[in-house]
XYZ file of C-alpha atoms in Angstrom:
320
model
C 94.753 81.876 101.244
C 97.032 82.014 98.207
C 98.495 85.427 99.087
C 100.204 83.722 102.074
C 102.604 81.254 100.384
C 104.724 78.937 102.436
C 103.279 80.380 105.607
C 104.984 79.328 108.974
C 104.283 80.403 112.562
C 107.466 80.656 114.742
C 107.649 80.742 118.543
C 110.995 82.102 119.527
C 112.059 82.403 123.342
C 113.512 85.881 124.334
C 116.644 86.258 126.350
C 114.934 88.480 128.711
C 111.494 89.494 129.746
C 110.861 92.201 127.295
C 107.795 94.276 128.346
C 106.160 90.972 129.372
C 107.147 88.977 126.228
C 109.106 85.790 126.912
C 108.069 83.990 123.732
C 107.834 86.004 120.529
C 105.494 84.584 117.919
C 105.503 85.595 114.406
C 103.844 84.767 111.044
C 106.343 84.556 108.188
C 105.343 84.045 104.461
C 106.605 84.505 100.925
C 105.203 86.963 98.503
C 106.152 87.790 94.919
C 108.975 90.081 95.781
C 110.020 89.382 99.426
C 109.487 87.064 102.281
C 107.471 89.065 104.870
C 106.252 88.986 108.570
C 103.204 89.587 110.422
C 103.744 89.942 114.102
C 101.406 92.202 116.074
C 101.656 91.366 119.855
C 99.185 88.768 121.161
C 97.230 91.293 123.102
C 96.597 93.567 120.280
C 92.937 93.816 118.988
C 92.129 92.939 115.315
C 91.626 96.659 114.683
C 95.028 97.559 116.123
C 96.628 94.716 114.162
C 95.084 95.686 110.742
C 97.961 98.037 109.885
C 100.348 95.332 110.619
C 98.845 92.955 108.165
C 98.475 95.749 105.577
C 102.161 96.231 106.086
C 103.112 92.708 105.817
C 101.225 92.110 102.507
C 102.486 95.268 101.072
C 106.120 94.198 101.846
C 105.602 90.771 100.327
C 104.109 91.891 97.124
C 105.716 95.226 96.362
C 109.388 96.060 95.647
C 111.325 98.358 97.984
C 111.527 102.067 97.063
C 114.890 103.377 96.066
C 117.601 102.475 98.511
C 120.036 105.167 99.404
C 122.239 103.518 102.044
C 123.723 100.044 102.112
C 124.184 99.812 105.794
C 122.163 101.384 108.757
C 123.660 102.541 112.042
C 121.917 100.851 114.913
C 121.386 101.499 118.609
C 122.026 98.871 121.240
C 118.867 97.962 123.105
C 118.984 97.424 126.950
C 115.784 95.852 128.484
C 115.121 96.412 132.142
C 117.474 93.812 133.502
C 119.652 93.465 136.666
C 122.896 95.587 136.396
C 124.864 92.216 136.300
C 123.599 91.381 132.930
C 124.378 94.773 131.315
C 127.842 93.646 129.902
C 126.461 90.411 128.601
C 123.605 92.135 126.690
C 125.623 95.252 125.523
C 128.434 92.949 124.152
C 125.993 91.802 121.490
C 126.077 95.358 119.812
C 129.713 95.778 118.663
C 130.426 99.390 117.732
C 127.121 100.707 118.590
C 127.433 104.385 119.922
C 123.853 104.724 121.221
C 122.208 102.794 123.984
C 118.475 102.556 124.424
C 117.355 101.674 127.911
C 113.780 100.922 128.998
C 113.197 102.617 132.344
C 110.441 102.886 134.879
C 111.792 105.652 137.116
C 115.059 107.288 138.124
C 114.870 105.599 141.518
C 114.612 102.235 140.180
C 116.798 102.424 137.019
C 119.605 105.126 137.667
C 121.925 102.188 138.288
C 121.048 100.520 134.929
C 122.018 103.795 133.179
C 125.322 104.041 135.220
C 126.069 100.371 134.370
C 125.562 101.110 130.703
C 127.913 104.050 130.853
C 130.454 102.053 132.775
C 130.438 99.427 129.903
C 130.683 102.329 127.346
C 131.718 105.688 128.734
C 131.454 107.326 125.275
C 127.872 106.246 124.626
C 124.838 108.495 124.269
C 121.759 107.261 126.099
C 118.172 107.097 124.947
C 115.615 106.452 127.707
C 112.418 104.813 126.699
C 109.375 105.214 129.020
C 106.644 104.109 126.772
C 104.259 106.816 128.027
C 104.563 105.670 131.559
C 104.773 109.012 133.330
C 102.382 111.887 133.870
C 103.753 115.354 133.554
C 104.694 115.895 137.153
C 106.581 112.417 137.355
C 108.262 113.227 133.997
C 109.710 116.497 135.219
C 110.822 114.895 138.633
C 112.474 111.896 136.966
C 114.089 113.793 134.148
C 115.407 116.339 136.500
C 117.064 113.779 138.699
C 118.484 111.908 135.634
C 120.029 115.177 134.254
C 121.391 116.086 137.631
C 123.177 112.715 138.018
C 124.297 112.014 134.466
C 124.474 115.509 132.690
C 124.204 115.843 128.904
C 124.523 112.167 127.980
C 120.981 111.844 126.742
C 120.374 111.894 123.117
C 116.674 111.917 123.811
C 113.822 110.712 125.937
C 111.255 108.443 124.122
C 107.642 108.865 124.925
C 107.875 110.083 128.531
C 104.129 110.902 128.497
C 101.190 109.905 126.350
C 99.241 113.075 126.091
C 100.529 115.532 123.606
C 99.716 118.484 125.791
C 101.864 117.104 128.529
C 104.807 116.578 126.018
C 104.571 120.125 124.881
C 104.750 121.411 128.475
C 107.574 119.054 129.142
C 109.534 120.103 126.090
C 109.592 123.768 127.300
C 110.901 122.709 130.696
C 113.758 120.039 130.149
C 117.174 120.351 128.396
C 116.646 116.838 126.644
C 115.095 116.269 123.303
C 111.756 114.291 123.093
C 110.941 111.533 120.782
C 107.418 110.080 120.155
C 106.454 106.550 119.090
C 103.052 105.672 120.719
C 101.668 109.250 119.986
C 102.207 108.274 116.164
C 101.370 104.674 115.874
C 98.345 104.623 118.089
C 96.833 107.559 116.435
C 97.511 107.096 112.667
C 94.323 109.068 111.723
C 95.548 112.157 113.522
C 96.813 115.383 112.018
C 100.685 115.548 112.883
C 101.441 118.844 111.373
C 101.844 120.299 114.810
C 103.863 117.427 116.344
C 106.959 119.458 116.306
C 105.650 121.689 118.904
C 105.893 118.856 121.466
C 108.573 116.528 120.103
C 112.010 116.689 118.230
C 112.266 113.195 116.778
C 109.651 110.840 115.349
C 109.934 107.056 115.928
C 108.531 105.056 113.088
C 107.951 101.182 112.733
C 107.130 99.792 109.383
C 104.473 97.348 110.611
C 102.494 99.461 113.039
C 102.097 102.251 110.702
C 100.713 100.204 107.761
C 103.956 99.733 105.741
C 106.958 101.274 104.116
C 104.989 103.626 101.913
C 102.892 104.833 104.750
C 105.938 105.389 106.906
C 107.540 107.465 104.217
C 104.345 109.449 103.887
C 104.164 109.997 107.657
C 107.767 111.119 107.795
C 107.248 113.824 105.281
C 104.042 114.898 106.983
C 105.553 115.206 110.463
C 108.625 116.945 109.348
C 110.727 115.900 112.245
C 114.022 113.930 112.310
C 113.164 110.186 112.195
C 114.456 107.110 113.845
C 113.309 103.639 112.501
C 112.649 101.177 115.225
C 111.461 97.669 115.381
C 108.684 95.708 117.173
C 110.875 92.837 118.348
C 110.696 91.080 114.978
C 112.592 88.344 113.353
C 115.128 89.149 110.726
C 112.391 88.970 108.067
C 110.670 91.882 109.609
C 113.911 93.700 110.394
C 114.900 93.514 106.818
C 111.915 95.663 105.797
C 112.751 98.253 108.662
C 116.293 98.532 107.343
C 114.955 99.164 103.857
C 112.751 101.937 105.278
C 115.647 103.542 107.046
C 117.745 103.393 103.804
C 114.973 104.706 101.758
C 114.536 107.826 104.096
C 118.272 108.160 104.432
C 117.959 108.237 108.122
C 121.141 109.516 109.856
C 120.210 108.762 113.480
C 121.026 105.210 114.847
C 117.884 102.905 114.361
C 116.386 100.441 116.728
C 116.906 97.566 114.060
C 119.121 95.152 115.936
C 116.700 93.633 118.265
C 117.047 90.081 116.968
C 119.847 89.922 119.492
C 117.077 89.893 122.260
C 115.735 86.573 120.820
C 117.309 83.050 121.529
C 117.826 82.853 117.900
C 116.936 84.452 114.605
C 115.399 82.382 111.694
C 117.114 83.809 108.696
C 119.676 82.469 106.308
C 121.343 85.890 105.915
C 122.043 86.972 109.428
C 121.963 90.543 110.681
C 125.645 90.776 111.744
C 126.541 94.097 113.418
C 129.694 95.393 111.989
C 131.136 98.697 113.555
C 127.648 99.457 114.827
C 125.790 98.927 111.422
C 123.732 96.326 109.744
C 123.560 95.643 105.962
C 120.315 96.409 104.094
C 119.371 93.036 102.491
C 116.188 91.005 101.642
C 116.317 88.128 103.978
C 114.997 84.581 103.700
C 114.174 81.900 106.250
C 116.660 79.191 107.347
C 114.470 76.045 107.084
C 116.267 74.317 109.800
C 115.596 77.187 112.142
C 112.011 77.389 111.126
C 111.626 73.605 112.080
C 113.316 74.231 115.466
C 111.081 77.205 116.367
C 107.944 76.057 114.589
C 104.848 77.019 116.905
C 102.407 74.056 117.883
C 99.594 73.555 115.559
C 96.985 75.173 117.893
C 99.043 78.362 117.677
C 99.193 78.291 113.978
C 95.434 77.862 113.936
C 94.942 80.957 116.280
C 97.168 83.085 113.958
C 95.239 81.940 110.876
C 91.958 82.809 112.409
C 93.210 86.181 113.445
C 94.459 86.794 109.812
C 90.991 85.648 108.402
C 89.152 88.035 110.779
C 91.243 90.985 109.781
C 90.975 90.322 106.099
C 87.218 89.832 106.434
C 87.002 93.280 108.030
C 87.897 94.684 104.559
C 90.595 96.966 102.984
C 92.608 94.116 101.313
C 91.089 93.953 97.873
C 94.383 94.964 96.078
C 95.903 91.699 97.427
C 92.897 89.457 97.019
C 91.925 90.281 93.384
C-alpha cells in the first residue's frame, strides 16, 4: 500500500526476558511528516491492534502538536531480573531519579527493590504489577513493601485490574495508584470518575490510538499523566516524547526503554543526559535496519496483519 512508504520489519533481541518478549518485532515506515512505527505485541488480536495502526498512520501523516519542552525526564526501567544484574541495567539510565520495577510479589521481589535502592539510595520507586493482584493480595503485598521500605514509592502501577478493587485499595494504602491497562484496554469507557480509584494516568501513544487521542484522554481523565512506551524502537519513542512535550508532563516518563533492546535502529540516538532525552523526530539507520531486518516470512506475516486491520474499516482518511 502506498501509505506505507519504505516499509521495513525489524526483529531486535532484547537484553532481558521482558514480559516474555525476547525478540521485539516492529514495522517502520515513512509518511509525509515523520517516520512511524506499528508494533503491537504478537499475541494481540487484530481488534486490539487497530488503535496501534491508527496511531502509526496518524503519526506518519500529521505534524506534531505544539511542543512545549525540548527535553523529557525519564525513569529507569528495571525488568524482573536477578539482583546481580541490577547495577548493569540501571547504569544505562544516567541521572534518572525514578526507577520503575516490574514485580510479582513482595516475597519474590523485595530483594530487587533493595538492590535498586542500594544502587541509587536517593531514587523514588515505581512498582508495576500489570494488574496481577486481586484486592487481598494487593493489600498484603503493599503492606509488606511499605513496612520494609517506607515512603520510597512514587506510585504503584495497576496493582489490580478491577476499578472497584482499585477504589477500595486507594482508601487503604499510603501509596499513590497509577492506571495503565484500565485505560488502554477500555478505550470506549467513561473515565470521568477514574480519579476515585487512581491518582495518575499512564498513557502510551500507540495503544490509545495516537497523539491526538492521548491528548483528549488526558483532558477527559483529569489526572496527572505519565507517558510510557510499549518497548518500541527509537522511531516509536520519538512520538511518545513528542506527546510528553505537548502535554507538558512534569513526572518522569517511561520513554527510555530502547536501552532494553540489543540495539536501537535510529540515526539520532536517544541519549540520556542528566536523566532526560531530547524531543526529536528520528529516522532509521539503514545499516542497523539491514542488521536487524526480519526474515521474509515475518514481513509477510506483518503485511497480512496490516491488511486485515485496514480491511476492517476506519482508515479512509489515509486511503483516499
